[in-house]
PDB file of C-alpha atoms in Angstrom:
ATOM      1  CA  UNK A 633      -7.850  17.193 -24.159  1.00 63.00           C
ATOM      2  CA  UNK A 634     -10.134  19.699 -26.010  1.00 75.00           C
ATOM      3  CA  UNK A 635     -11.901  20.290 -22.912  1.00 78.00           C
ATOM      4  CA  UNK A 636      -8.882  21.156 -20.661  1.00 78.00           C
ATOM      5  CA  UNK A 637      -6.750  22.481 -23.416  1.00 84.00           C
ATOM      6  CA  UNK A 638      -8.373  26.256 -22.584  1.00 84.00           C
ATOM      7  CA  UNK A 639      -7.170  25.910 -19.178  1.00 74.00           C
ATOM      8  CA  UNK A 640      -3.776  24.605 -19.896  1.00 76.00           C
ATOM      9  CA  UNK A 641      -3.513  27.699 -22.598  1.00 81.00           C
ATOM     10  CA  UNK A 642      -4.538  30.177 -19.932  1.00 78.00           C
ATOM     11  CA  UNK A 643      -1.977  28.557 -17.290  1.00 72.00           C
ATOM     12  CA  UNK A 644       0.516  28.450 -19.795  1.00 75.00           C
ATOM     13  CA  UNK A 645       0.283  32.037 -21.228  1.00 79.00           C
ATOM     14  CA  UNK A 646      -0.106  33.614 -17.175  1.00 72.00           C
ATOM     15  CA  UNK A 647       2.142  31.754 -14.771  1.00 66.00           C
ATOM     16  CA  UNK A 648       2.094  34.299 -12.086  1.00 66.00           C
ATOM     17  CA  UNK A 649      -1.848  33.590 -11.697  1.00 61.00           C
ATOM     18  CA  UNK A 650      -1.334  29.903 -11.630  1.00 58.00           C
ATOM     19  CA  UNK A 651      -3.500  28.042  -9.056  1.00 57.00           C
ATOM     20  CA  UNK A 652      -1.589  26.617  -6.163  1.00 58.00           C
ATOM     21  CA  UNK A 653      -4.006  23.705  -6.166  1.00 56.00           C
ATOM     22  CA  UNK A 654      -2.735  22.700  -9.539  1.00 57.00           C
ATOM     23  CA  UNK A 655       0.852  22.569  -8.159  1.00 59.00           C
ATOM     24  CA  UNK A 656      -0.372  20.654  -5.433  1.00 58.00           C
ATOM     25  CA  UNK A 657      -2.308  18.037  -7.546  1.00 62.00           C
ATOM     26  CA  UNK A 658       0.726  17.833  -9.854  1.00 65.00           C
ATOM     27  CA  UNK A 659       3.594  17.042  -7.631  1.00 68.00           C
ATOM     28  CA  UNK A 660       4.011  13.310  -8.721  1.00 66.00           C
ATOM     29  CA  UNK A 661       3.777  14.273 -12.363  1.00 64.00           C
ATOM     30  CA  UNK A 662       6.172  16.787 -12.043  1.00 65.00           C
ATOM     31  CA  UNK A 663       8.403  14.287 -10.178  1.00 69.00           C
ATOM     32  CA  UNK A 664       8.134  11.820 -13.056  1.00 67.00           C
ATOM     33  CA  UNK A 665       9.504  14.488 -15.387  1.00 68.00           C
ATOM     34  CA  UNK A 666      12.646  14.772 -13.657  1.00 74.00           C
ATOM     35  CA  UNK A 667      12.964  11.057 -13.414  1.00 77.00           C
ATOM     36  CA  UNK A 668      11.350  10.366  -9.730  1.00 74.00           C
ATOM     37  CA  UNK A 669       9.106   7.451  -9.914  1.00 74.00           C
ATOM     38  CA  UNK A 670       8.811   7.460  -6.188  1.00 81.00           C
ATOM     39  CA  UNK A 671       5.658   9.882  -5.923  1.00 77.00           C
ATOM     40  CA  UNK A 672       3.678   8.115  -8.733  1.00 71.00           C
ATOM     41  CA  UNK A 673       4.265   4.653  -7.189  1.00 77.00           C
ATOM     42  CA  UNK A 674       3.398   5.629  -3.861  1.00 78.00           C
ATOM     43  CA  UNK A 675       0.273   7.211  -5.351  1.00 74.00           C
ATOM     44  CA  UNK A 676      -0.593   4.196  -7.559  1.00 74.00           C
ATOM     45  CA  UNK A 677      -0.161   2.081  -4.289  1.00 74.00           C
ATOM     46  CA  UNK A 678      -2.550   4.332  -2.115  1.00 79.00           C
ATOM     47  CA  UNK A 679      -5.204   3.859  -4.680  1.00 76.00           C
ATOM     48  CA  UNK A 680      -4.929   0.160  -4.809  1.00 74.00           C
ATOM     49  CA  UNK A 681      -5.052  -0.118  -0.904  1.00 74.00           C
ATOM     50  CA  UNK A 682      -7.820   2.404  -0.851  1.00 75.00           C
ATOM     51  CA  UNK A 683      -9.956   0.040  -3.203  1.00 75.00           C
ATOM     52  CA  UNK A 684      -8.899  -3.255  -1.711  1.00 77.00           C
ATOM     53  CA  UNK A 685      -7.565  -2.925   1.914  1.00 77.00           C
ATOM     54  CA  UNK A 686      -7.978   0.351   3.615  1.00 72.00           C
ATOM     55  CA  UNK A 687      -8.526   3.923   2.580  1.00 60.00           C
ATOM     56  CA  UNK A 688      -6.529   6.814   3.400  1.00 58.00           C
ATOM     57  CA  UNK A 689      -6.945   8.146   7.226  1.00 58.00           C
ATOM     58  CA  UNK A 690      -6.509  11.704   5.593  1.00 58.00           C
ATOM     59  CA  UNK A 691      -9.871  11.257   3.696  1.00 54.00           C
ATOM     60  CA  UNK A 692     -12.227  14.188   4.264  1.00 54.00           C
ATOM     61  CA  UNK A 693     -15.449  12.801   5.762  1.00 52.00           C
ATOM     62  CA  UNK A 694     -17.620  13.824   3.023  1.00 51.00           C
ATOM     63  CA  UNK A 695     -15.942  11.597   0.465  1.00 57.00           C
ATOM     64  CA  UNK A 696     -15.890   8.430   2.537  1.00 58.00           C
ATOM     65  CA  UNK A 697     -15.097   7.220   5.943  1.00 62.00           C
ATOM     66  CA  UNK A 698     -11.676   7.692   6.745  1.00 65.00           C
ATOM     67  CA  UNK A 699      -9.649   4.438   6.654  1.00 68.00           C
ATOM     68  CA  UNK A 700     -12.289   2.557   4.986  1.00 71.00           C
ATOM     69  CA  UNK A 701     -11.622   0.896   1.779  1.00 74.00           C
ATOM     70  CA  UNK A 702     -13.939   1.097  -1.286  1.00 77.00           C
ATOM     71  CA  UNK A 703     -14.839  -2.501  -1.282  1.00 79.00           C
ATOM     72  CA  UNK A 704     -15.250  -4.755   1.990  1.00 83.00           C
ATOM     73  CA  UNK A 705     -12.889  -8.035   2.292  1.00 85.00           C
ATOM     74  CA  UNK A 706     -15.222 -10.289   1.011  1.00 90.00           C
ATOM     75  CA  UNK A 707     -16.005  -7.994  -2.216  1.00 90.00           C
ATOM     76  CA  UNK A 708     -12.514  -7.175  -2.695  1.00 89.00           C
ATOM     77  CA  UNK A 709     -11.767 -11.038  -3.050  1.00 92.00           C
ATOM     78  CA  UNK A 710     -14.341 -11.092  -5.476  1.00 93.00           C
ATOM     79  CA  UNK A 711     -12.958  -8.048  -7.228  1.00 92.00           C
ATOM     80  CA  UNK A 712      -9.633  -9.852  -7.526  1.00 92.00           C
ATOM     81  CA  UNK A 713     -11.144 -12.899  -8.911  1.00 94.00           C
ATOM     82  CA  UNK A 714     -13.067 -10.823 -11.489  1.00 94.00           C
ATOM     83  CA  UNK A 715      -9.688  -8.837 -12.615  1.00 93.00           C
ATOM     84  CA  UNK A 716      -7.875 -12.284 -12.760  1.00 94.00           C
ATOM     85  CA  UNK A 717     -10.459 -13.600 -14.972  1.00 94.00           C
ATOM     86  CA  UNK A 718     -10.545 -10.750 -17.179  1.00 94.00           C
ATOM     87  CA  UNK A 719      -6.989 -10.413 -17.300  1.00 94.00           C
ATOM     88  CA  UNK A 720      -6.944 -14.005 -18.607  1.00 94.00           C
ATOM     89  CA  UNK A 721      -9.346 -13.248 -21.312  1.00 92.00           C
ATOM     90  CA  UNK A 722      -7.573  -9.690 -22.012  1.00 90.00           C
ATOM     91  CA  UNK A 723      -7.108 -10.908 -25.967  1.00 92.00           C
ATOM     92  CA  UNK A 724     -10.755 -10.110 -26.244  1.00 92.00           C
ATOM     93  CA  UNK A 725     -11.728  -6.647 -27.137  1.00 91.00           C
ATOM     94  CA  UNK A 726     -14.429  -6.255 -24.636  1.00 90.00           C
ATOM     95  CA  UNK A 727     -12.151  -7.375 -21.673  1.00 91.00           C
ATOM     96  CA  UNK A 728      -9.309  -5.222 -23.285  1.00 94.00           C
ATOM     97  CA  UNK A 729     -11.666  -2.258 -23.108  1.00 92.00           C
ATOM     98  CA  UNK A 730     -12.958  -2.989 -19.528  1.00 91.00           C
ATOM     99  CA  UNK A 731      -9.386  -2.693 -18.222  1.00 91.00           C
ATOM    100  CA  UNK A 732      -8.382  -0.086 -20.347  1.00 91.00           C
ATOM    101  CA  UNK A 733     -11.405   2.037 -18.922  1.00 90.00           C
ATOM    102  CA  UNK A 734     -10.482   1.082 -15.313  1.00 88.00           C
ATOM    103  CA  UNK A 735      -6.993   2.238 -15.947  1.00 86.00           C
ATOM    104  CA  UNK A 736      -8.183   5.711 -17.667  1.00 86.00           C
ATOM    105  CA  UNK A 737     -10.758   5.909 -14.661  1.00 84.00           C
ATOM    106  CA  UNK A 738      -7.945   5.235 -12.008  1.00 81.00           C
ATOM    107  CA  UNK A 739      -5.384   7.706 -13.709  1.00 80.00           C
ATOM    108  CA  UNK A 740      -6.399  10.747 -11.825  1.00 78.00           C
ATOM    109  CA  UNK A 741      -6.018   8.954  -8.395  1.00 77.00           C
ATOM    110  CA  UNK A 742      -2.548   7.608  -9.618  1.00 76.00           C
ATOM    111  CA  UNK A 743      -1.528  10.790 -10.403  1.00 74.00           C
ATOM    112  CA  UNK A 744      -2.746  12.800  -7.444  1.00 75.00           C
ATOM    113  CA  UNK A 745      -3.119  10.177  -4.721  1.00 69.00           C
ATOM    114  CA  UNK A 746      -6.317   8.454  -3.446  1.00 64.00           C
ATOM    115  CA  UNK A 747      -7.502  10.998  -0.861  1.00 67.00           C
ATOM    116  CA  UNK A 748     -10.541  11.731  -3.110  1.00 65.00           C
ATOM    117  CA  UNK A 749     -10.840   8.507  -5.023  1.00 65.00           C
ATOM    118  CA  UNK A 750     -14.707   8.845  -4.775  1.00 64.00           C
ATOM    119  CA  UNK A 751     -14.656  12.197  -6.732  1.00 69.00           C
ATOM    120  CA  UNK A 752     -11.972  11.700  -8.914  1.00 72.00           C
ATOM    121  CA  UNK A 753     -12.503   8.192  -9.889  1.00 70.00           C
ATOM    122  CA  UNK A 754     -15.857   8.079 -10.112  1.00 77.00           C
ATOM    123  CA  UNK A 755     -15.522   6.807 -13.883  1.00 82.00           C
ATOM    124  CA  UNK A 756     -13.649   3.986 -12.190  1.00 82.00           C
ATOM    125  CA  UNK A 757     -16.165   3.189  -9.476  1.00 85.00           C
ATOM    126  CA  UNK A 758     -18.584   1.238 -11.495  1.00 88.00           C
ATOM    127  CA  UNK A 759     -16.073  -0.657 -13.370  1.00 91.00           C
ATOM    128  CA  UNK A 760     -14.485  -1.900 -10.159  1.00 88.00           C
ATOM    129  CA  UNK A 761     -17.980  -3.177  -9.262  1.00 91.00           C
ATOM    130  CA  UNK A 762     -18.418  -4.770 -12.694  1.00 93.00           C
ATOM    131  CA  UNK A 763     -15.441  -6.676 -11.856  1.00 94.00           C
ATOM    132  CA  UNK A 764     -16.356  -7.569  -8.539  1.00 93.00           C
ATOM    133  CA  UNK A 765     -19.691  -8.906  -9.865  1.00 93.00           C
ATOM    134  CA  UNK A 766     -17.705 -10.812 -12.471  1.00 93.00           C
ATOM    135  CA  UNK A 767     -15.754 -12.504  -9.657  1.00 93.00           C
ATOM    136  CA  UNK A 768     -18.841 -13.667  -7.807  1.00 92.00           C
ATOM    137  CA  UNK A 769     -20.545 -14.854 -10.683  1.00 91.00           C
ATOM    138  CA  UNK A 770     -17.458 -16.831 -11.885  1.00 90.00           C
ATOM    139  CA  UNK A 771     -16.712 -18.182  -8.197  1.00 90.00           C
ATOM    140  CA  UNK A 772     -20.323 -19.324  -7.915  1.00 88.00           C
ATOM    141  CA  UNK A 773     -20.336 -20.817 -11.295  1.00 87.00           C
ATOM    142  CA  UNK A 774     -17.028 -22.971 -10.597  1.00 88.00           C
ATOM    143  CA  UNK A 775     -18.626 -23.690  -7.083  1.00 86.00           C
ATOM    144  CA  UNK A 776     -21.930 -25.108  -8.941  1.00 85.00           C
ATOM    145  CA  UNK A 777     -19.906 -26.925 -11.435  1.00 83.00           C
ATOM    146  CA  UNK A 778     -17.990 -28.603  -8.549  1.00 83.00           C
ATOM    147  CA  UNK A 779     -20.848 -29.516  -6.655  1.00 82.00           C
ATOM    148  CA  UNK A 780     -22.605 -31.097  -9.818  1.00 81.00           C
ATOM    149  CA  UNK A 781     -19.666 -33.086 -10.301  1.00 80.00           C
ATOM    150  CA  UNK A 782     -19.729 -34.411  -6.805  1.00 76.00           C
ATOM    151  CA  UNK A 783     -23.703 -35.156  -7.174  1.00 74.00           C
ATOM    152  CA  UNK A 784     -22.732 -37.502 -10.030  1.00 73.00           C
ATOM    153  CA  UNK A 785     -20.384 -39.362  -7.607  1.00 64.00           C
ATOM    154  CA  UNK A 786     -22.658 -40.351  -4.700  1.00 59.00           C
ATOM    155  CA  UNK A 787     -19.440 -41.384  -2.526  1.00 57.00           C
ATOM    156  CA  UNK A 788     -17.337 -38.334  -3.130  1.00 58.00           C
ATOM    157  CA  UNK A 789     -20.527 -36.256  -2.638  1.00 55.00           C
ATOM    158  CA  UNK A 790     -20.916 -37.565   0.723  1.00 57.00           C
ATOM    159  CA  UNK A 791     -17.530 -37.298   1.670  1.00 58.00           C
ATOM    160  CA  UNK A 792     -17.551 -33.535   0.649  1.00 56.00           C
ATOM    161  CA  UNK A 793     -20.826 -32.650   2.652  1.00 56.00           C
ATOM    162  CA  UNK A 794     -19.010 -34.469   5.496  1.00 55.00           C
ATOM    163  CA  UNK A 795     -16.054 -31.900   5.006  1.00 55.00           C
ATOM    164  CA  UNK A 796     -18.289 -28.988   4.518  1.00 52.00           C
ATOM    165  CA  UNK A 797     -20.340 -29.746   7.878  1.00 55.00           C
ATOM    166  CA  UNK A 798     -16.904 -30.070   9.888  1.00 53.00           C
ATOM    167  CA  UNK A 799     -15.953 -26.657   8.472  1.00 45.00           C
TER     168      UNK A 799
END
């Protein structure tokens, strides 16, 4: 707040010099102030899709390839697993802090849209990759534990090996 206060004071005291870009970027927040949540919800949906499924096609080429998500499908799956794992442990202060920081990092994109996610959401990107790594780690740990259990029972181990080979 202290960093952006001079800009806000300047714009409040000189409305005639207000930058058009400020109005463009604040559209969803202005709509919320009059009770219309649709633009904000559309921005949130667009941001989530830009991370997991498909990025915006209007994205300028110097930010990312238009239409390409932040995470490829397999990494998106690990991100979701990591996010769920973290949500299940949210009572721990470290888990809460991770999710709070992710939310704060994504707030600029929620407010303005995901067209420049790689620029406005730069704080969130490392946290997204931390959650992706956590999902990969927990998935591999789960799989290792299941394989270890199968190793204790040779009959189950052979049956599982045959099922895996069939796939």
